[in-house]
Coordinates of C-alpha atoms in Angstrom, one line a residue:
Chain A
X1 CA -69.7 216.2 46.3
X2 CA -69.1 212.6 45.3
X3 CA -69.3 211.4 41.8
X4 CA -72.6 209.7 41.2
X5 CA -72.3 206.0 40.7
X6 CA -74.1 203.0 39.3
X7 CA -73.2 199.4 40.1
X8 CA -73.4 197.1 37.2
X9 CA -73.9 193.4 38.2
X10 CA -73.3 190.9 35.5
X11 CA -72.5 187.3 34.8
X12 CA -70.4 186.7 31.7
X13 CA -72.7 183.9 30.6
X14 CA -75.7 186.2 30.6
X15 CA -77.1 187.1 27.2
X16 CA -78.7 190.4 28.1
X17 CA -75.6 191.4 30.1
X18 CA -73.8 191.5 26.7
X19 CA -76.3 194.2 25.6
X20 CA -75.6 196.3 28.7
X21 CA -71.9 195.8 28.7
X22 CA -71.6 197.2 25.2
X23 CA -73.4 200.5 26.0
X24 CA -73.1 201.3 29.7
X25 CA -69.7 202.9 29.3
X26 CA -70.8 205.4 26.7
X27 CA -74.0 206.2 28.5
X28 CA -72.2 206.8 31.8
X29 CA -69.6 209.0 30.1
X30 CA -72.4 211.2 28.6
X31 CA -74.1 211.5 32.0
X32 CA -70.8 211.9 33.9
X33 CA -71.6 208.9 36.1
X34 CA -69.2 206.4 37.5
X35 CA -69.7 202.7 36.9
X36 CA -68.7 200.0 39.3
X37 CA -68.3 196.8 37.2
X38 CA -69.3 194.0 39.5
X39 CA -69.0 190.5 38.0
X40 CA -70.8 187.8 39.9
X41 CA -72.1 184.3 39.3
X42 CA -75.8 183.5 38.7
X43 CA -75.2 179.7 39.2
X44 CA -75.4 179.7 43.0
X45 CA -78.4 182.1 42.9
X46 CA -80.2 179.9 40.3
X47 CA -79.4 176.8 42.4
X48 CA -81.3 178.3 45.4
X49 CA -84.3 178.6 43.1
X50 CA -84.0 174.9 42.3
X51 CA -82.5 175.5 38.8
X52 CA -79.4 173.6 37.6
X53 CA -79.1 175.5 34.4
X54 CA -80.4 178.8 32.8
X55 CA -84.2 179.3 32.9
X56 CA -83.8 179.8 29.2
X57 CA -82.9 176.1 28.9
X58 CA -85.5 175.0 31.5
X59 CA -88.4 176.8 29.8
X60 CA -88.1 176.2 26.1
X61 CA -90.7 178.8 25.0
X62 CA -88.9 181.4 27.0
X63 CA -85.6 180.3 25.6
X64 CA -86.7 180.3 22.0
X65 CA -88.1 183.8 22.5
X66 CA -84.9 185.1 24.2
X67 CA -82.7 184.1 21.3
X68 CA -85.0 185.7 18.7
X69 CA -85.3 188.9 20.9
X70 CA -81.5 189.0 21.4
X71 CA -81.0 188.7 17.7
X72 CA -83.4 191.6 17.0
X73 CA -81.9 193.7 19.7
X74 CA -78.4 193.2 18.4
X75 CA -79.5 194.0 14.9
X76 CA -81.2 197.3 16.1
X77 CA -77.9 198.3 17.9
X78 CA -75.5 197.2 15.2
X79 CA -74.0 194.6 17.5
X80 CA -72.6 191.4 16.1
X81 CA -74.3 188.3 17.3
X82 CA -73.5 184.6 17.3
X83 CA -75.3 182.2 19.5
X84 CA -72.8 180.4 21.7
X85 CA -72.8 176.7 22.1
X86 CA -73.0 175.3 24.7
X87 CA -75.2 177.8 26.6
X88 CA -74.8 178.9 29.3
X89 CA -71.0 178.9 29.4
X90 CA -68.9 178.4 32.5
X91 CA -68.1 182.0 33.5
X92 CA -65.9 181.3 36.6
X93 CA -62.5 181.8 35.0
X94 CA -63.7 184.9 33.1
X95 CA -65.2 186.4 36.3
X96 CA -62.0 185.8 38.3
X97 CA -59.7 187.3 35.6
X98 CA -62.1 190.2 35.2
X99 CA -61.7 191.0 39.0
X100 CA -58.0 191.1 38.5
X101 CA -58.3 193.2 35.4
X102 CA -60.8 195.6 37.2
X103 CA -58.0 196.5 39.6
X104 CA -56.6 198.4 36.7
X105 CA -58.0 201.4 34.7
X106 CA -59.0 199.5 31.6
X107 CA -60.6 196.5 33.3
X108 CA -63.9 197.3 31.6
X109 CA -62.3 196.8 28.2
X110 CA -61.4 193.3 29.1
X111 CA -65.0 192.6 30.2
X112 CA -66.3 193.9 26.9
X113 CA -63.8 191.6 25.0
X114 CA -65.1 188.6 26.9
X115 CA -68.7 189.4 26.0
X116 CA -67.7 189.9 22.4
X117 CA -65.7 186.7 22.2
X118 CA -68.8 184.8 23.4
X119 CA -71.7 186.6 21.8
X120 CA -70.2 188.2 18.7
X121 CA -67.8 185.4 17.7
X122 CA -69.3 182.3 19.5
X123 CA -66.0 181.5 21.4
X124 CA -66.0 179.4 24.5
X125 CA -65.1 181.7 27.4
X126 CA -64.3 178.7 29.7
X127 CA -61.3 178.1 27.5
X128 CA -58.1 179.8 28.8
X129 CA -57.0 180.5 25.3
X130 CA -60.1 182.6 24.7
X131 CA -59.4 184.5 27.9
X132 CA -55.8 185.0 27.0
X133 CA -56.9 186.4 23.6
X134 CA -59.3 188.8 25.4
X135 CA -56.5 190.0 27.7
X136 CA -54.3 190.6 24.7
X137 CA -57.1 192.5 22.8
X138 CA -57.6 194.8 25.9
X139 CA -53.9 195.5 26.4
X140 CA -53.3 193.2 29.4
X141 CA -50.4 190.8 29.8
X142 CA -51.5 187.1 29.6
X143 CA -49.9 186.6 33.0
X144 CA -52.8 188.4 34.6
X145 CA -54.6 185.1 34.2
X146 CA -52.5 183.6 37.0
X147 CA -54.2 186.0 39.4
X148 CA -57.4 183.9 38.9
X149 CA -55.9 181.6 41.5
X150 CA -55.2 184.3 44.1
X151 CA -57.1 183.8 47.2
X152 CA -58.2 187.4 47.4
X153 CA -59.7 187.2 43.9
X154 CA -61.6 184.0 44.8
X155 CA -62.8 185.6 48.0
X156 CA -63.9 188.8 46.2
X157 CA -66.0 186.8 43.7
X158 CA -67.6 184.9 46.5
X159 CA -68.3 188.2 48.3
X160 CA -70.0 189.6 45.1
X161 CA -72.3 186.6 45.0
X162 CA -73.2 187.1 48.7
X163 CA -73.8 190.8 48.2
X164 CA -75.9 190.2 45.0
X165 CA -78.1 187.8 47.0
X166 CA -78.3 190.3 49.9
X167 CA -79.6 193.1 47.7
X168 CA -82.2 190.9 46.1
X169 CA -80.6 190.2 42.8
X170 CA -82.2 187.2 41.0
X171 CA -80.9 187.7 37.4
X172 CA -78.5 189.6 35.2
X173 CA -77.8 192.2 34.3
X174 CA -78.9 194.1 37.4
X175 CA -78.0 197.7 38.4
X176 CA -78.0 199.2 41.8
X177 CA -78.1 202.9 42.7
X178 CA -78.2 203.4 46.4
X179 CA -80.9 201.1 47.7
X180 CA -82.8 200.9 44.4
X181 CA -82.4 197.7 42.3
X182 CA -83.1 197.6 38.5
X183 CA -83.2 194.4 36.6
X184 CA -82.5 193.8 32.9
X185 CA -81.0 195.7 30.1
X186 CA -84.4 197.3 29.6
X187 CA -84.0 199.1 32.9
X188 CA -80.5 200.5 32.3
X189 CA -81.9 203.9 31.3
X190 CA -84.1 204.0 34.4
X191 CA -81.1 203.2 36.6
X192 CA -79.1 205.9 34.9
X193 CA -81.9 208.4 35.4
X194 CA -82.1 207.4 39.0
X195 CA -78.4 207.9 39.5
X196 CA -78.6 211.3 37.9
X197 CA -81.2 212.5 40.3
X198 CA -79.2 211.4 43.3
X199 CA -76.8 214.3 43.7
X200 CA -74.0 214.2 46.2
X201 CA -75.0 211.0 48.0
X202 CA -72.4 208.5 48.9
X203 CA -72.9 205.0 47.6
Chain B
X1 CA -104.1 197.9 1.6
X2 CA -105.1 196.4 4.9
X3 CA -104.8 198.4 8.1
X4 CA -101.7 197.3 10.0
X5 CA -102.5 195.4 13.1
X6 CA -101.0 194.3 16.4
X7 CA -102.4 191.5 18.5
X8 CA -102.3 192.3 22.3
X9 CA -102.3 189.1 24.4
X10 CA -103.0 189.7 28.0
X11 CA -104.2 188.0 31.2
X12 CA -106.2 190.3 33.5
X13 CA -104.3 189.1 36.5
X14 CA -101.0 190.1 34.9
X15 CA -99.3 193.2 36.5
X16 CA -97.4 194.3 33.4
X17 CA -100.4 193.8 31.2
X18 CA -101.9 196.7 33.2
X19 CA -99.1 199.0 32.0
X20 CA -99.7 198.0 28.4
X21 CA -103.5 198.1 28.5
X22 CA -103.3 201.7 29.7
X23 CA -101.2 203.0 26.9
X24 CA -101.6 200.7 23.9
X25 CA -104.8 202.5 22.7
X26 CA -103.2 205.9 22.5
X27 CA -100.1 204.6 20.9
X28 CA -102.0 202.7 18.2
X29 CA -104.1 205.7 17.4
X30 CA -101.0 207.9 17.0
X31 CA -99.5 205.3 14.6
X32 CA -102.8 204.5 12.9
X33 CA -102.5 200.8 13.8
X34 CA -105.3 198.5 14.7
X35 CA -105.2 196.5 17.9
X36 CA -106.7 193.1 18.4
X37 CA -107.3 192.7 22.2
X38 CA -106.8 189.1 22.9
X39 CA -107.5 188.1 26.5
X40 CA -106.2 184.6 27.4
X41 CA -105.2 182.7 30.6
X42 CA -101.7 182.2 31.8
X43 CA -102.8 179.6 34.3
X44 CA -102.8 176.6 31.9
X45 CA -99.5 177.8 30.3
X46 CA -97.8 178.2 33.7
X47 CA -99.2 174.8 34.7
X48 CA -97.3 173.2 31.8
X49 CA -94.1 174.7 33.2
X50 CA -94.9 173.0 36.6
X51 CA -96.1 176.2 38.3
X52 CA -99.2 176.3 40.3
X53 CA -99.1 180.1 40.8
X54 CA -97.4 183.2 39.5
X55 CA -93.6 183.0 39.2
X56 CA -93.6 186.2 41.2
X57 CA -95.0 184.2 44.1
X58 CA -92.8 181.1 43.5
X59 CA -89.6 183.2 43.3
X60 CA -89.7 185.7 46.2
X61 CA -86.7 187.9 45.1
X62 CA -88.3 188.2 41.6
X63 CA -91.6 189.0 43.2
X64 CA -90.3 191.6 45.6
X65 CA -88.5 193.3 42.7
X66 CA -91.6 193.2 40.4
X67 CA -93.8 195.0 42.9
X68 CA -91.2 197.8 43.4
X69 CA -90.6 198.0 39.7
X70 CA -94.3 198.2 39.0
X71 CA -94.7 201.0 41.6
X72 CA -91.9 203.0 40.0
X73 CA -93.3 202.5 36.5
X74 CA -96.8 203.6 37.5
X75 CA -95.3 206.6 39.2
X76 CA -93.3 207.6 36.1
X77 CA -96.5 207.2 34.0
X78 CA -98.9 208.9 36.4
X79 CA -100.9 205.7 36.8
X80 CA -102.6 205.0 40.1
X81 CA -101.3 201.8 41.7
X82 CA -102.6 199.6 44.5
X83 CA -101.2 196.1 45.1
X84 CA -104.1 193.6 44.8
X85 CA -104.5 191.0 47.5
X86 CA -104.7 188.1 46.8
X87 CA -102.3 188.0 43.9
X88 CA -102.7 186.6 41.3
X89 CA -106.4 187.0 41.1
X90 CA -108.8 184.6 39.3
X91 CA -109.2 186.2 35.9
X92 CA -111.6 183.7 34.2
X93 CA -114.8 185.7 34.7
X94 CA -113.2 188.9 33.6
X95 CA -111.7 187.2 30.5
X96 CA -115.0 185.8 29.5
X97 CA -117.0 189.0 30.0
X98 CA -114.2 190.8 28.1
X99 CA -114.7 188.5 25.1
X100 CA -118.4 189.4 25.1
X101 CA -117.6 193.1 25.5
X102 CA -115.0 192.9 22.7
X103 CA -117.8 192.0 20.3
X104 CA -118.7 195.6 20.6
X105 CA -116.8 198.8 19.7
X106 CA -115.9 199.9 23.2
X107 CA -114.8 196.5 24.5
X108 CA -111.3 197.9 25.1
X109 CA -112.8 200.4 27.6
X110 CA -114.2 197.5 29.6
X111 CA -110.7 195.9 29.6
X112 CA -109.1 199.0 30.9
X113 CA -111.7 199.3 33.6
X114 CA -111.0 195.8 34.8
X115 CA -107.2 196.6 35.0
X116 CA -107.9 199.8 36.9
X117 CA -110.3 198.1 39.3
X118 CA -107.6 195.6 40.2
X119 CA -104.4 197.6 40.0
X120 CA -105.5 201.2 40.7
X121 CA -108.1 200.4 43.4
X122 CA -107.2 197.0 44.6
X123 CA -110.6 195.5 43.9
X124 CA -111.1 191.7 43.5
X125 CA -111.9 191.0 39.8
X126 CA -113.2 187.5 40.5
X127 CA -116.1 189.2 42.3
X128 CA -119.1 189.6 40.0
X129 CA -119.9 192.9 41.7
X130 CA -116.5 194.3 40.5
X131 CA -117.1 193.1 37.0
X132 CA -120.6 194.6 37.1
X133 CA -119.1 197.9 38.1
X134 CA -116.6 197.8 35.3
X135 CA -119.4 197.1 32.8
X136 CA -121.3 200.1 34.2
X137 CA -118.2 202.4 34.0
X138 CA -117.5 201.4 30.4
X139 CA -121.1 201.9 29.3
X140 CA -122.2 198.3 29.0
X141 CA -125.4 196.8 30.5
X142 CA -124.8 194.5 33.5
X143 CA -126.6 191.8 31.6
X144 CA -123.6 191.4 29.4
X145 CA -122.2 189.4 32.3
X146 CA -124.6 186.6 31.5
X147 CA -122.8 186.0 28.2
X148 CA -119.9 184.6 30.3
X149 CA -121.8 181.4 30.4
X150 CA -122.3 181.2 26.6
X151 CA -120.6 178.2 25.1
X152 CA -119.2 180.2 22.2
X153 CA -117.5 182.6 24.7
X154 CA -116.0 179.7 26.7
X155 CA -114.8 178.1 23.5
X156 CA -113.2 181.3 22.3
X157 CA -111.3 181.7 25.5
X158 CA -110.1 178.2 25.2
X159 CA -109.1 178.8 21.6
X160 CA -107.1 181.9 22.7
X161 CA -105.1 179.8 25.2
X162 CA -104.4 177.2 22.5
X163 CA -103.3 179.8 20.0
X164 CA -101.1 181.6 22.6
X165 CA -99.3 178.3 23.3
X166 CA -99.0 177.7 19.5
X167 CA -97.3 181.0 18.9
X168 CA -94.8 180.4 21.8
X169 CA -96.3 182.7 24.4
X170 CA -95.1 182.1 27.9
X171 CA -96.0 185.3 29.7
X172 CA -98.1 188.4 29.5
X173 CA -98.4 190.9 28.1
X174 CA -97.2 189.6 24.7
X175 CA -97.7 191.1 21.3
X176 CA -97.7 189.5 17.9
X177 CA -97.2 191.2 14.6
X178 CA -97.3 188.6 11.7
X179 CA -95.0 185.9 12.9
X180 CA -93.0 188.0 15.3
X181 CA -93.5 187.7 19.0
X182 CA -92.7 190.4 21.5
X183 CA -92.9 189.8 25.3
X184 CA -93.5 192.3 28.0
X185 CA -94.6 195.9 28.3
X186 CA -90.9 196.8 27.6
X187 CA -91.3 195.5 24.0
X188 CA -94.5 197.3 23.2
X189 CA -92.6 200.0 21.4
X190 CA -90.7 197.5 19.4
X191 CA -93.8 195.6 18.4
X192 CA -95.4 198.9 17.3
X193 CA -92.4 199.8 15.2
X194 CA -92.4 196.4 13.6
X195 CA -96.1 196.8 12.8
X196 CA -95.4 200.2 11.2
X197 CA -92.8 198.7 9.0
X198 CA -95.1 196.0 7.7
X199 CA -97.1 197.8 5.1
X200 CA -100.0 196.1 3.3
X201 CA -99.5 192.7 4.6
X202 CA -102.5 190.7 5.8
X203 CA -102.4 189.3 9.4

């Protein structure tokens, strides 16, 4: 019987992906579920909807609400929070280095460090020095950053974007379990419950 | 000490408002909170964002997801669900009659009947016959429908839209407790908890 799995689709620039990234690991451990960390880019998907930036910037009332909501959520979860400026940040470098890190066992630690750098300390994740620091904090050599230029890493990120689009993803975080899609940190519990119910099915 | 209160902002055409309408009464009773049912119209607010219909229609991936998510949520809560066609429905008549009904003690029952007519039985709530049936089911005389044409009812609905805009509302359902705004059925519990913590404050 295969280990039950949940695929966690995230963009490093996504505010609510921070909330999920910081709790999904513990939740999955408790439920004995596997997680596939799947960084992708929202930019190309937003562009297809005619958006050249985050909808939180395009729609000011929605944006103002999101920042207040995020602040409240972080407070309730004892998560540090600092609003990054600019927002959204360019997440391409982080995503590519994450794909290289995720070829190793503790790749998820690197991903969490990137989210914390940006949303707990307000650092700019498009800055290679920030990424180098995240690698260091998660026990990777700085040289892993060179892999961001490898063709197979670039291709894999492009493939993740195509697959995100193909499964109907329109925002982040999203979670897939088999053919079911769940959107938003608010649906992480539902996704986990769905994964628990699916016994022995291959993803 | 005043009774603690939550204001429930909804548009009858809003899918997730259905979920909140069907549970907010029981939740508030358990917590001894008062609810101010505040129907408003999303149309004018969406129009300001450049939208001439629901974002669930404008963004097909988001729309397809919403219908599946709503179906799952209804199933989990043992709520009947039938997708209304067309969507979104014209909610002006329902909102005006609701304002007249909410001048009486069991106005909330009428509101629930409207949501059920639309989302449990697929009826068209812009049809006066549907509204008449909802009045009947909630113990109101059909003649209450005539109040929809009263100037004070029209003015009140317009006022609700202005106030919704003023407090930063951009979607439905929304909940306000004092100066805090909560958006979406997923934040109803947070709104309730916030109301519980505010003791003795006047709204």
